[in-house]
Amino acid sequence: MSELFDAVDALVASRSPLPPAEERKRLRVAHGLTLDEVAAALKVRRATVSGWESVKKPTEPRGPEREAYARLLRQLAELYPASEESAAPVPATFTGAPTPAEARTLSTGEAFEAAAMTATENTQTPAPVATAPAAASRPARTTRPTSTSRRPGAKKAATAGTPAGGTDPQFENGPLAVVDIEDGKVLAYCTGGLVLDVPAKSIPALVDWTLREAKLGQPKLAGPGKDADPLLVLTKAALERYGLPVTLTDEERLAGRLPEGHKVIKQLVRAEWKLTKRGFGPWARIYRPATGSERACVQLCIPSWNALDSRHWGEAGQLPPAELARVLGVYASRVMTPRGSTAVTGLELMTALHPPTRASEPDADGKRHSEHNPGSLGKDAIHPMNWPPCEVPDGHPVLKDLPRFHVRGPGEKLFEEAYDWARPMTDAECTLRHLVGIDVNMAFAAGANGLNVGLGEATHVTNPVFDAKLPGSWLVDLSHVDLSRVKVGKEWVELDGSLLPSPFTPKGERQTGPAWYATPTVAYAQELGYEVRPIEAWVRYENARYLDGWYNRLRDAYLATMADLGVHADLAPADFLTAMDGYKARDPELAIVVSAIKATVKGGLGKLRERPRGEGWRPGEPWRALSRPTWRPDIRAAVISRTRINLHRKIVKHASFTGQYPVAILSDCVVYASNGPSPLDFLPYREGKPLPGGFKLGINPGLVKHEGTQSVLWGEEVRERFNAPELNLARYIKDGTVTDADNGE
């Protein structure tokens, strides 16, 4: 009889009711459980649990695993009951979750508590890193439904790092929405899982609905700044519904916009809406001139027109609407609402944190006026003819009188770039087994932190006394600096200078005469113990740590997102390496956000020296970017200079202590020969503590992670195959695949 009872129990267990896949994931994340932990408890593979939670094609557990899994979910549901807004259709027999009848509609009137960092949290001190359970388990508030509410059972993707709507009632539905068509209805998928009905039947009507009813946008990041305009992301189905092409023709793609005669543009003109100069392209801005303090502007993002570059956003453009809203929402809440490419957004973030103007004190009549905001770059660009000739790229108007095809040398041109250096391996290094690459986290962001940069125009001086606190460009001869004997701290040390790159040039070669350098480079020559005597300089007496807030914002975004992926700032070295192994697979959507944050740093700095982009430009003529106050090649040069110097300082410290020298360097990736495959096999940790001033494993900007390991035989074979004894192995160390693409981050 007992055998029959066991058989009956097993039969019942094989049909244990389970909630939908997204609810399964919500419950696991709410309790802070990883896929690995659940898999270990149920004695199944990690991929099996991941399949049970797959929103697209969920698999169903069977046999005894199903009963155990159902028991786990029932207990978690009692601890973390679903909020009314997040309730999805659940089998009525599943204890601990509301039935469909109990689920309330989602509306534009519902406000969600913010789960991500706000502008007020952007301080000079490191922000506490958000954890996954805190982000997932925070309940949402409810308010009465409105006419734009959606039917019951709306999907909600409330997982780690998902921001809810803004705390400002004006933007209570979050910064953005992904517009899609489902069952013939137009729906707007917002952050936090909110889904809105969209009544608009045309693009002009959609813009009007967004500004009047959608309650989308984001509060300003700084006091005198402006609120972020709402962002609408249009899926392919939405494009078809609103009369827009799903993809651009080759001609339209090259132009970056639709032709002026397109019917949708005519609709906007008739409705008295305007487009910016870049027209109706992948990142279109539709607006009406501001009246007083009221702004009427909506940004469109069109992924199928390549708005989300796969180099920076990965597969984001192919994500379902709810998942795409989550990815962009996390980025918006932690960085800012995207304004274009990651490069454009990185530049816009600088301006958002340091608005060019502010309101003055009241005058005699009690009126306030717009005035310059101290610490900003102002509202006017530096006139092209007022730029120091050494700081501008070839073809700039200030160089128009140079002979055609003239090539400027180091004595005419400031050339501060990241490292691209390598050397042949020594006989001793060839006897070792491994080549290990380490990569500096957010290296250029760390280089910007605390850096004094010029705010206004430069002043030319001759025979100046070098001042390490004065930002500028200096013409000075550093060829006398001998890396075989340098100061490390306060002590002189002897090194093998032939195995070290010069800190003063990107290719690591030694300069033979006077050259232009940014302030951090010249200051490092002094730090190494050598005298510097500039011949002339362009210096900026008006200066400030302009990029500090920008760095803090991006650092906090990076650390919070990495923490959601299980990589925390306080991990021990070995634990950190373990946590970094496969971190992207834990939540591929948040991994996309990490990639976008990194691209925002590099792209934003690159935009400071944007070159001409077609448009019929000819050398010697101004180009569009020169009209921006944020066209500042001097700031870009200073950041890159400091980043390269920071890396060289660690290399010298490491060499003086261990006798180990790098084999190759590419930007922020350094390769060493080692007996073991791990960074811990050559980094001089003592009782868990790193070498002061040297390389330290960790996730914070400026610390290093493991980039990749290959064998010494691989390195020698690659160099022999290409007949290149100085081939830069740092370019390929990550996966060993030799291509033309840079693998160093």
XYZ file of C-alpha atoms in Angstrom:
745
model
C 0.000 0.000 0.000
C 2.835 2.445 0.856
C 4.258 1.933 -2.631
C 0.905 2.960 -4.091
C 0.807 6.069 -1.906
C 4.338 6.962 -2.995
C 3.301 6.550 -6.622
C 0.267 8.806 -6.057
C 2.428 11.442 -4.322
C 4.897 11.340 -7.204
C 2.052 11.738 -9.702
C 0.704 14.788 -7.852
C 4.172 16.252 -7.509
C 4.743 15.932 -11.256
C 1.885 18.421 -11.778
C 2.721 20.924 -9.030
C 1.521 24.374 -10.192
C 4.209 26.936 -10.956
C 4.027 30.706 -11.522
C 5.075 32.226 -14.880
C 8.776 32.388 -15.727
C 9.140 36.077 -14.950
C 7.594 35.588 -11.496
C 9.996 32.717 -10.830
C 12.916 34.999 -11.597
C 11.474 37.839 -9.512
C 11.165 35.604 -6.464
C 14.684 34.233 -6.811
C 16.235 37.678 -7.226
C 14.162 39.131 -4.386
C 15.786 36.651 -2.002
C 19.231 37.338 -3.421
C 19.674 33.815 -4.792
C 21.879 33.139 -7.794
C 21.111 30.610 -10.501
C 24.041 28.533 -9.252
C 22.664 28.402 -5.704
C 19.224 27.241 -6.856
C 20.781 24.694 -9.209
C 22.972 23.285 -6.428
C 20.001 22.967 -4.045
C 17.865 21.163 -6.627
C 20.798 19.102 -7.967
C 20.366 20.297 -11.550
C 22.536 22.278 -13.945
C 22.641 26.080 -13.876
C 21.382 26.177 -17.470
C 18.335 24.136 -16.407
C 17.258 26.741 -13.846
C 17.937 29.502 -16.370
C 15.620 27.712 -18.801
C 12.857 27.581 -16.198
C 13.084 31.395 -15.911
C 13.364 32.149 -19.629
C 10.656 34.639 -20.565
C 10.904 33.847 -24.272
C 10.779 30.021 -24.199
C 10.520 28.744 -20.636
C 11.090 25.062 -19.976
C 9.152 23.191 -17.284
C 10.737 21.104 -14.522
C 9.632 17.507 -14.200
C 9.611 14.754 -11.630
C 10.937 15.373 -8.109
C 12.698 18.572 -9.217
C 9.332 20.149 -10.009
C 7.940 19.479 -6.520
C 11.086 20.850 -4.877
C 11.107 23.886 -7.160
C 7.416 24.572 -6.492
C 8.067 24.304 -2.740
C 10.918 26.826 -3.025
C 8.754 29.266 -4.981
C 5.828 28.952 -2.546
C 8.098 29.840 0.377
C 9.611 32.774 -1.484
C 6.157 34.011 -2.493
C 5.180 34.164 1.186
C 8.291 36.239 1.922
C 7.997 38.475 -1.140
C 4.357 38.755 -2.232
C 3.889 40.349 -5.643
C 2.867 43.996 -5.610
C -0.431 44.779 -7.290
C 1.293 46.455 -10.237
C 3.689 43.569 -10.874
C 1.179 40.762 -10.661
C 1.184 38.564 -13.750
C -1.324 35.808 -14.535
C -0.603 32.975 -12.095
C -2.330 29.620 -11.615
C -5.018 30.057 -8.972
C -3.732 27.032 -7.075
C -0.290 28.509 -6.562
C -0.237 29.692 -2.951
C 1.348 33.049 -2.277
C 0.589 34.896 -5.520
C -2.566 36.781 -6.550
C -4.884 35.376 -9.196
C -5.535 37.252 -12.452
C -8.722 38.631 -11.016
C -6.777 40.178 -8.168
C -4.238 41.862 -10.446
C -4.977 45.544 -10.957
C -4.453 47.548 -14.100
C -1.354 49.598 -14.712
C -1.881 53.243 -15.477
C -0.128 56.497 -16.100
C -1.272 57.549 -12.683
C 0.714 54.910 -10.847
C 3.994 56.062 -9.315
C 6.880 53.746 -8.606
C 9.525 54.359 -5.996
C 12.944 54.980 -7.525
C 15.263 52.009 -7.066
C 18.289 53.572 -8.712
C 20.650 56.434 -7.963
C 19.226 59.946 -8.319
C 20.967 63.200 -8.925
C 20.914 64.061 -5.234
C 22.958 60.949 -4.491
C 25.748 62.097 -6.810
C 28.306 63.192 -4.230
C 32.076 63.295 -4.009
C 32.193 60.242 -1.759
C 31.724 56.709 -3.116
C 28.070 55.800 -3.130
C 26.925 52.607 -1.449
C 26.538 49.957 -4.091
C 23.003 48.734 -4.658
C 22.414 45.021 -4.196
C 20.119 42.857 -6.223
C 17.596 42.040 -3.491
C 17.110 45.699 -2.607
C 16.457 46.589 -6.224
C 13.992 43.799 -6.770
C 11.968 43.587 -3.589
C 11.007 47.212 -3.068
C 7.209 47.483 -3.220
C 5.473 49.906 -5.532
C 2.839 52.415 -4.546
C -0.616 52.318 -6.078
C -2.904 55.110 -7.144
C -6.166 55.207 -8.980
C -6.256 54.068 -12.607
C -6.624 56.628 -15.406
C -8.048 56.545 -18.892
C -4.714 55.426 -20.321
C -4.404 52.370 -18.122
C -3.661 49.016 -19.648
C -5.651 45.826 -19.333
C -4.925 43.513 -16.356
C -2.003 41.146 -16.483
C 0.573 43.565 -17.877
C 4.059 42.134 -17.962
C 6.609 43.378 -15.463
C 10.348 42.694 -15.535
C 11.286 43.718 -11.995
C 14.732 42.176 -11.762
C 18.024 43.292 -10.319
C 18.913 46.802 -11.270
C 15.539 47.626 -12.819
C 14.688 51.250 -12.052
C 11.156 52.201 -11.275
C 9.525 55.435 -12.313
C 10.836 58.831 -11.273
C 10.080 60.287 -7.864
C 9.035 63.595 -9.461
C 5.265 63.413 -10.156
C 5.941 65.095 -13.495
C 8.032 62.080 -14.503
C 6.379 59.386 -12.423
C 6.405 56.877 -15.297
C 10.157 57.005 -15.754
C 12.533 58.559 -18.273
C 11.538 56.585 -21.373
C 9.240 54.124 -23.065
C 9.564 51.502 -25.794
C 6.621 51.781 -28.188
C 5.446 48.493 -29.719
C 2.358 46.897 -31.242
C 0.703 43.933 -29.553
C -2.579 42.386 -30.718
C -3.161 45.452 -32.865
C -2.797 47.866 -29.945
C -0.061 50.455 -29.484
C 1.655 49.978 -26.131
C 4.410 51.904 -24.377
C 6.679 49.745 -22.213
C 8.107 51.923 -19.460
C 10.742 51.252 -16.815
C 9.720 49.270 -13.760
C 7.427 47.056 -15.861
C 4.690 49.642 -16.412
C 2.837 49.340 -19.730
C 0.668 52.165 -21.083
C -1.971 52.226 -23.790
C -1.057 54.718 -26.526
C -4.036 56.292 -28.314
C -1.910 58.253 -30.848
C -2.435 57.360 -34.513
C 0.397 59.471 -36.004
C 3.866 60.661 -35.062
C 2.655 64.240 -34.294
C -0.096 62.788 -32.101
C 2.442 60.479 -30.415
C 4.661 63.444 -29.571
C 1.690 65.371 -28.232
C 0.524 62.401 -26.118
C 4.019 61.963 -24.715
C 4.189 65.553 -23.517
C 0.609 65.802 -22.277
C -0.215 62.423 -20.742
C 2.694 59.984 -20.640
C 4.477 61.629 -17.679
C 7.878 60.640 -19.013
C 11.188 62.419 -18.450
C 13.923 62.781 -15.894
C 14.760 65.525 -13.364
C 17.797 67.689 -14.016
C 21.163 66.547 -12.678
C 22.322 69.987 -11.491
C 20.601 73.035 -10.015
C 20.745 75.397 -12.999
C 20.260 72.601 -15.532
C 17.265 71.384 -17.501
C 15.062 68.347 -17.063
C 15.746 65.541 -19.511
C 13.276 65.275 -22.362
C 11.214 62.074 -22.629
C 12.655 59.356 -24.840
C 10.532 57.120 -27.063
C 12.067 53.990 -28.588
C 10.210 52.818 -31.688
C 10.214 49.116 -32.539
C 9.875 47.825 -36.116
C 6.167 47.238 -35.594
C 5.723 50.791 -34.309
C 7.586 52.181 -37.314
C 5.212 50.392 -39.667
C 2.171 51.597 -37.708
C 3.309 55.232 -37.915
C 4.329 55.206 -41.567
C 8.090 55.080 -41.111
C 10.472 52.694 -42.891
C 11.704 49.718 -40.885
C 15.202 50.213 -42.312
C 16.877 53.106 -44.098
C 17.976 52.915 -47.697
C 21.704 53.144 -48.406
C 21.277 56.775 -49.400
C 19.287 57.591 -46.255
C 21.768 55.703 -44.083
C 24.711 57.665 -45.484
C 22.795 60.933 -45.026
C 21.784 59.836 -41.514
C 18.193 60.938 -41.989
C 14.957 60.671 -43.950
C 14.557 62.990 -46.948
C 12.786 66.276 -46.220
C 9.861 65.266 -48.433
C 8.929 62.188 -46.396
C 5.245 62.112 -45.458
C 5.922 61.878 -41.706
C 8.106 64.984 -41.825
C 5.315 66.780 -43.695
C 2.889 65.708 -40.945
C 5.193 67.227 -38.319
C 5.483 70.476 -40.279
C 1.705 70.757 -40.581
C 1.393 70.211 -36.819
C 4.013 72.962 -36.273
C 6.646 70.635 -34.853
C 10.306 71.161 -35.717
C 13.327 68.902 -36.131
C 16.893 69.736 -35.151
C 19.585 70.183 -37.818
C 20.339 66.477 -37.860
C 16.809 65.857 -39.159
C 14.708 62.715 -38.760
C 17.395 60.109 -38.181
C 18.142 57.303 -35.712
C 18.131 59.830 -32.850
C 15.528 62.410 -33.852
C 14.541 65.356 -31.665
C 11.070 66.804 -32.244
C 10.312 70.117 -30.555
C 8.557 73.449 -30.489
C 10.456 76.590 -29.413
C 10.387 76.989 -25.644
C 7.977 79.493 -24.139
C 9.410 80.765 -20.892
C 10.602 77.827 -18.807
C 8.291 75.348 -20.551
C 10.057 72.932 -22.892
C 8.231 70.923 -25.526
C 10.653 68.340 -26.859
C 10.612 64.577 -27.378
C 13.578 62.394 -28.362
C 13.103 59.371 -30.612
C 15.407 56.358 -30.707
C 15.052 53.928 -33.620
C 17.090 50.735 -33.052
C 16.465 49.271 -36.512
C 18.123 52.388 -37.964
C 21.247 51.499 -35.939
C 20.563 53.957 -33.140
C 21.958 51.420 -30.660
C 25.402 50.620 -32.050
C 26.109 46.934 -31.417
C 29.745 47.743 -30.517
C 28.470 49.487 -27.390
C 24.917 48.216 -26.867
C 25.452 44.591 -27.885
C 22.164 42.888 -28.757
C 20.009 45.562 -27.112
C 18.381 46.486 -30.418
C 16.997 42.938 -30.760
C 15.569 42.685 -27.235
C 11.791 42.450 -26.642
C 10.211 45.786 -25.611
C 10.078 45.145 -21.843
C 13.689 43.969 -21.704
C 14.887 46.896 -23.845
C 13.028 49.317 -21.567
C 14.823 47.749 -18.625
C 18.290 48.082 -20.208
C 17.804 51.684 -21.283
C 16.028 52.500 -18.020
C 18.911 51.297 -15.855
C 21.325 53.295 -17.998
C 19.096 56.395 -17.834
C 18.666 56.238 -14.061
C 22.362 55.712 -13.360
C 23.953 57.794 -16.133
C 21.318 59.915 -17.879
C 18.606 59.531 -20.494
C 20.434 58.708 -23.736
C 20.720 61.713 -26.038
C 22.224 59.873 -28.987
C 25.194 57.532 -29.228
C 27.099 56.703 -26.065
C 29.700 59.274 -27.190
C 27.071 62.004 -27.539
C 25.574 61.066 -24.171
C 29.007 61.160 -22.511
C 29.493 64.700 -23.765
C 25.954 65.754 -22.836
C 26.515 64.410 -19.330
C 29.377 66.874 -18.854
C 27.085 69.753 -19.778
C 24.177 68.425 -17.710
C 26.386 68.367 -14.607
C 27.883 71.800 -15.364
C 25.176 73.851 -17.142
C 26.684 76.835 -18.976
C 24.393 79.432 -17.419
C 22.463 80.074 -14.247
C 19.936 82.598 -13.012
C 21.420 85.773 -11.577
C 20.425 87.453 -8.366
C 17.350 89.688 -8.743
C 18.090 93.140 -10.188
C 16.569 96.402 -8.993
C 13.259 95.445 -10.611
C 13.299 91.994 -9.048
C 14.060 90.257 -12.349
C 16.633 87.516 -12.807
C 18.831 87.203 -15.856
C 20.925 84.466 -17.389
C 24.584 84.649 -16.402
C 27.696 82.494 -16.723
C 27.727 79.498 -14.403
C 31.141 79.378 -12.655
C 32.988 76.113 -13.175
C 31.330 75.433 -16.541
C 32.695 75.816 -20.071
C 30.179 78.578 -20.744
C 27.689 78.880 -23.588
C 30.105 80.139 -26.254
C 32.724 78.072 -28.023
C 36.334 79.236 -28.239
C 36.751 81.051 -31.556
C 38.577 78.782 -34.038
C 41.311 81.375 -34.617
C 42.022 81.663 -30.864
C 43.159 78.061 -30.487
C 46.853 77.284 -29.841
C 48.182 75.784 -33.116
C 49.825 72.919 -31.216
C 46.516 71.714 -29.707
C 44.344 71.426 -32.814
C 44.180 68.528 -35.324
C 45.318 68.814 -38.912
C 42.990 70.795 -41.152
C 41.893 73.204 -38.404
C 41.280 76.810 -39.527
C 44.155 78.114 -37.409
C 46.514 76.007 -39.553
C 45.141 77.117 -42.918
C 48.350 78.983 -43.843
C 50.550 75.898 -43.490
C 51.914 74.545 -46.799
C 49.779 71.820 -48.348
C 50.793 68.288 -47.289
C 52.926 69.695 -44.444
C 53.420 67.068 -41.718
C 53.715 68.552 -38.249
C 56.318 66.988 -35.983
C 56.504 66.725 -32.178
C 57.730 70.323 -31.942
C 54.561 71.578 -33.661
C 51.821 69.247 -32.488
C 50.591 68.026 -29.103
C 50.311 64.249 -29.453
C 48.930 62.771 -26.240
C 47.478 59.341 -27.002
C 47.076 55.990 -25.256
C 49.828 53.379 -25.341
C 50.391 51.042 -28.291
C 53.778 49.525 -27.429
C 55.421 46.105 -27.452
C 58.910 44.612 -27.390
C 60.532 41.226 -28.113
C 60.577 38.847 -25.159
C 63.867 38.217 -23.377
C 65.410 34.754 -23.179
C 64.369 34.535 -19.528
C 60.759 35.432 -20.371
C 60.688 32.769 -23.114
C 61.383 30.112 -20.465
C 58.150 31.025 -18.659
C 54.888 29.328 -19.581
C 52.232 32.031 -19.737
C 51.454 35.528 -20.981
C 48.954 37.163 -18.636
C 47.055 40.328 -19.490
C 45.666 42.677 -16.866
C 43.313 45.506 -17.746
C 42.700 48.753 -15.858
C 39.018 49.250 -15.025
C 37.539 52.477 -16.408
C 41.096 53.728 -16.953
C 40.175 56.977 -18.691
C 37.489 57.769 -16.143
C 40.091 57.283 -13.395
C 42.431 59.564 -15.355
C 39.772 62.291 -15.317
C 39.169 62.053 -11.577
C 40.668 65.018 -9.719
C 42.267 66.409 -12.885
C 42.604 70.182 -13.132
C 41.623 71.294 -16.654
C 41.313 74.655 -18.363
C 37.914 76.267 -18.701
C 38.620 79.141 -21.062
C 41.103 80.300 -23.675
C 44.837 79.690 -23.387
C 47.519 82.305 -22.807
C 50.854 82.050 -24.633
C 54.023 82.433 -22.540
C 57.722 82.045 -23.395
C 60.409 80.563 -21.156
C 57.875 79.824 -18.408
C 58.608 78.180 -15.087
C 56.759 74.879 -15.106
C 53.789 74.698 -12.738
C 52.321 71.219 -12.266
C 49.026 72.754 -11.069
C 48.553 74.854 -14.203
C 46.772 73.050 -17.068
C 48.168 73.667 -20.510
C 50.528 72.526 -23.248
C 54.302 72.844 -22.804
C 57.129 72.753 -25.347
C 59.970 71.083 -23.473
C 62.875 68.724 -24.117
C 62.513 65.515 -22.055
C 65.089 63.466 -23.937
C 67.432 63.610 -20.936
C 65.081 61.502 -18.765
C 66.809 58.130 -18.294
C 64.506 55.290 -17.243
C 67.512 53.252 -16.091
C 67.700 55.478 -13.029
C 64.543 57.095 -11.700
C 62.970 58.156 -8.452
C 60.255 55.890 -7.073
C 58.753 57.809 -4.214
C 61.726 59.480 -2.559
C 64.338 56.881 -3.497
C 66.437 56.470 -6.639
C 66.202 52.990 -8.156
C 68.099 51.206 -10.939
C 65.969 49.642 -13.700
C 66.503 48.052 -17.110
C 65.377 51.017 -19.183
C 65.514 49.008 -22.413
C 62.570 46.904 -21.216
C 60.372 49.896 -20.406
C 58.380 52.155 -22.742
C 58.983 55.884 -22.576
C 56.183 57.492 -20.568
C 56.211 60.499 -22.885
C 55.107 58.983 -26.204
C 52.248 56.629 -27.188
C 54.582 54.286 -29.081
C 56.997 54.229 -26.153
C 59.946 55.550 -28.158
C 62.339 58.073 -26.656
C 62.040 61.652 -27.915
C 65.230 63.241 -29.271
C 64.371 66.903 -28.819
C 61.721 69.429 -27.756
C 58.099 68.313 -28.068
C 54.692 69.472 -26.886
C 53.267 67.737 -23.809
C 50.232 68.205 -21.559
C 50.815 69.190 -17.946
C 50.548 65.644 -16.424
C 53.289 64.348 -18.740
C 55.760 67.111 -17.830
C 54.891 66.768 -14.142
C 55.761 63.067 -14.318
C 59.242 63.883 -15.650
C 59.752 65.951 -12.507
C 58.369 63.123 -10.376
C 60.956 60.750 -11.852
C 63.637 63.104 -10.545
C 64.533 65.157 -13.611
C 64.576 68.903 -14.185
C 62.287 70.405 -16.831
C 62.783 73.741 -18.575
C 59.938 74.611 -20.951
C 60.724 76.757 -23.973
C 57.185 78.057 -24.349
C 53.678 77.133 -23.280
C 49.980 77.722 -23.749
C 48.460 77.781 -20.268
C 44.960 78.302 -18.891
C 44.758 80.404 -15.780
C 40.994 79.824 -15.477
C 40.771 76.183 -14.485
C 38.894 73.725 -12.289
C 38.283 70.020 -11.686
C 35.568 70.125 -14.309
C 35.287 66.352 -14.796
C 34.975 65.294 -11.152
C 31.160 65.138 -11.153
C 31.220 63.351 -14.511
C 33.624 60.766 -13.128
C 31.598 60.280 -9.942
C 28.382 59.727 -11.856
C 29.896 57.166 -14.223
C 31.867 55.442 -11.466
C 28.773 55.006 -9.328
C 26.805 53.706 -12.318
C 29.544 51.201 -13.111
C 29.969 49.961 -9.537
C 26.222 49.644 -8.902
C 25.679 47.660 -12.102
C 28.668 45.406 -11.481
C 27.361 44.784 -7.950
C 24.036 43.700 -9.460
C 26.089 41.224 -11.488
C 27.715 39.845 -8.342
C 31.025 41.745 -8.516
C 31.400 43.919 -5.421
C 34.016 46.512 -4.556
C 35.152 44.857 -1.321
C 36.007 41.370 -2.606
C 39.315 39.704 -1.767
C 41.623 39.259 -4.815
C 40.870 35.564 -5.385
C 37.130 36.105 -4.819
C 37.203 39.029 -7.244
C 38.750 36.911 -9.986
C 36.104 34.234 -9.371
C 33.280 36.778 -9.433
C 34.545 38.254 -12.699
C 34.587 34.846 -14.367
C 31.454 34.733 -16.495
C 29.808 37.742 -14.839
C 28.079 38.760 -18.079
C 26.123 35.499 -18.221
C 24.486 36.173 -14.842
C 22.339 38.886 -16.354
C 23.085 39.598 -20.033
C 20.866 42.678 -19.983
C 22.836 44.335 -17.188
C 26.034 43.298 -18.948
C 24.862 45.455 -21.857
C 24.517 48.392 -19.457
C 28.107 47.883 -18.252
C 29.340 47.949 -21.848
C 27.374 51.133 -22.541
C 28.769 52.852 -19.435
C 32.331 52.076 -20.524
C 31.597 53.342 -24.024
C 30.141 56.529 -22.552
C 33.481 57.267 -20.889
C 35.650 56.691 -23.948
C 33.182 58.141 -26.431
C 32.544 61.275 -24.378
C 36.261 62.007 -24.136
C 36.693 61.304 -27.847
C 33.945 63.801 -28.685
C 36.022 66.538 -27.063
C 38.135 66.485 -30.240
C 35.538 65.501 -32.826
C 36.852 65.635 -36.390
C 34.942 66.687 -39.533
C 32.291 64.208 -40.614
C 31.854 64.781 -44.322
C 29.379 67.584 -45.065
C 31.609 68.869 -47.877
C 34.315 70.001 -45.461
C 37.678 71.154 -46.823
C 40.963 71.564 -44.877
C 41.259 75.025 -43.366
C 37.503 75.492 -43.035
C 35.563 75.286 -39.729
C 33.426 72.202 -39.128
C 30.259 71.843 -37.092
C 31.826 70.540 -33.872
C 33.967 73.687 -33.506
C 30.834 75.656 -32.607
C 30.383 73.665 -29.376
C 31.776 74.914 -26.053
C 32.566 71.238 -25.430
C 34.969 71.014 -28.383
C 38.013 70.879 -26.132
C 40.964 68.857 -27.475
C 43.109 70.206 -24.644
C 40.904 68.493 -22.035
C 40.984 65.230 -23.966
C 44.781 65.426 -24.218
C 45.121 66.072 -20.477
C 42.936 63.060 -19.565
C 44.808 60.724 -21.914
C 48.152 62.056 -20.670
C 47.212 61.429 -17.059
C 45.830 57.969 -17.843
C 49.043 56.933 -19.603
C 51.182 58.361 -16.801
C 49.096 56.585 -14.136
C 49.749 53.292 -15.920
C 53.482 53.930 -16.341
C 53.815 54.819 -12.657
C 52.379 51.419 -11.694
C 54.640 49.650 -14.201
C 57.750 51.339 -12.764
C 56.678 50.566 -9.204
C 56.091 46.926 -10.140
C 59.449 46.659 -11.936
C 61.401 48.194 -9.074
C 59.879 45.751 -6.583
C 59.696 42.527 -8.615
C 62.143 42.920 -11.508
C 59.294 42.112 -13.922
C 58.722 44.221 -17.040
C 55.748 44.382 -19.420
C 55.933 42.612 -22.756
C 53.170 44.663 -24.408
C 50.784 47.509 -23.618
C 47.654 48.527 -25.513
C 45.757 51.460 -24.077
C 44.837 50.175 -20.594
C 45.866 46.504 -21.037
C 49.329 45.318 -19.910
C 50.820 41.882 -20.649
C 53.439 40.170 -18.441
C 55.238 36.842 -18.819
C 54.473 34.594 -15.858
C 54.961 31.032 -14.605
C 51.247 30.792 -13.765
C 48.058 31.668 -15.674
C 46.566 34.011 -13.063
C 47.390 37.627 -12.225
C 47.980 36.392 -8.670
C 50.934 34.384 -10.027
C 52.948 37.557 -10.673
C 51.303 40.419 -8.772
C 53.193 40.832 -5.462
C 50.404 40.366 -2.925
C 51.527 39.850 0.676
C 48.945 38.523 3.121
C 46.231 39.677 0.746
C 47.627 43.204 0.468
C 48.924 44.601 -2.855
C 52.127 46.508 -3.503
C 51.465 50.151 -2.495
C 51.308 52.238 -5.651
C 51.357 49.139 -7.885
C 48.675 47.050 -9.524
C 45.732 46.036 -7.369
C 42.960 43.617 -8.317
C 39.466 45.033 -7.873
C 36.463 46.495 -9.654
C 36.964 50.169 -8.748
C 38.148 52.480 -11.543
C 41.953 52.454 -11.657
C 42.240 48.926 -10.258
C 42.855 45.964 -12.563
C 41.085 42.810 -13.663
C 42.227 39.720 -15.544
C 42.052 40.418 -19.278
C 43.203 37.021 -20.558
C 45.958 34.407 -20.559
C 47.752 32.733 -23.467
C 50.883 30.622 -23.622
C 54.327 32.029 -24.336
C 54.476 29.579 -27.247
C 51.315 31.166 -28.646
C 52.919 34.612 -28.477
C 56.104 33.503 -30.194
C 54.181 31.590 -32.866
C 51.966 34.585 -33.659
C 54.945 36.921 -33.965
C 56.813 34.433 -36.139
C 53.783 33.846 -38.370
C 53.463 37.539 -39.084
C 57.225 38.115 -39.077
C 56.692 40.825 -36.446
C 58.916 40.431 -33.362
C 57.229 43.481 -31.793
C 53.620 42.587 -32.648
C 51.437 43.976 -29.863
C 50.193 40.832 -28.106
C 48.013 42.914 -25.774
C 45.663 43.371 -28.721
C 44.910 39.641 -28.856
C 45.535 38.390 -25.308
C 41.848 38.201 -24.404
C 40.896 35.208 -26.551
C 44.011 34.538 -28.602
C 42.282 35.314 -31.889
C 44.486 37.477 -34.116
C 42.334 39.997 -35.988
C 42.442 43.666 -36.897
C 40.082 44.516 -34.035
C 41.223 45.768 -30.641
C 40.458 43.301 -27.866
C 41.903 45.468 -25.086
C 39.066 47.401 -23.488
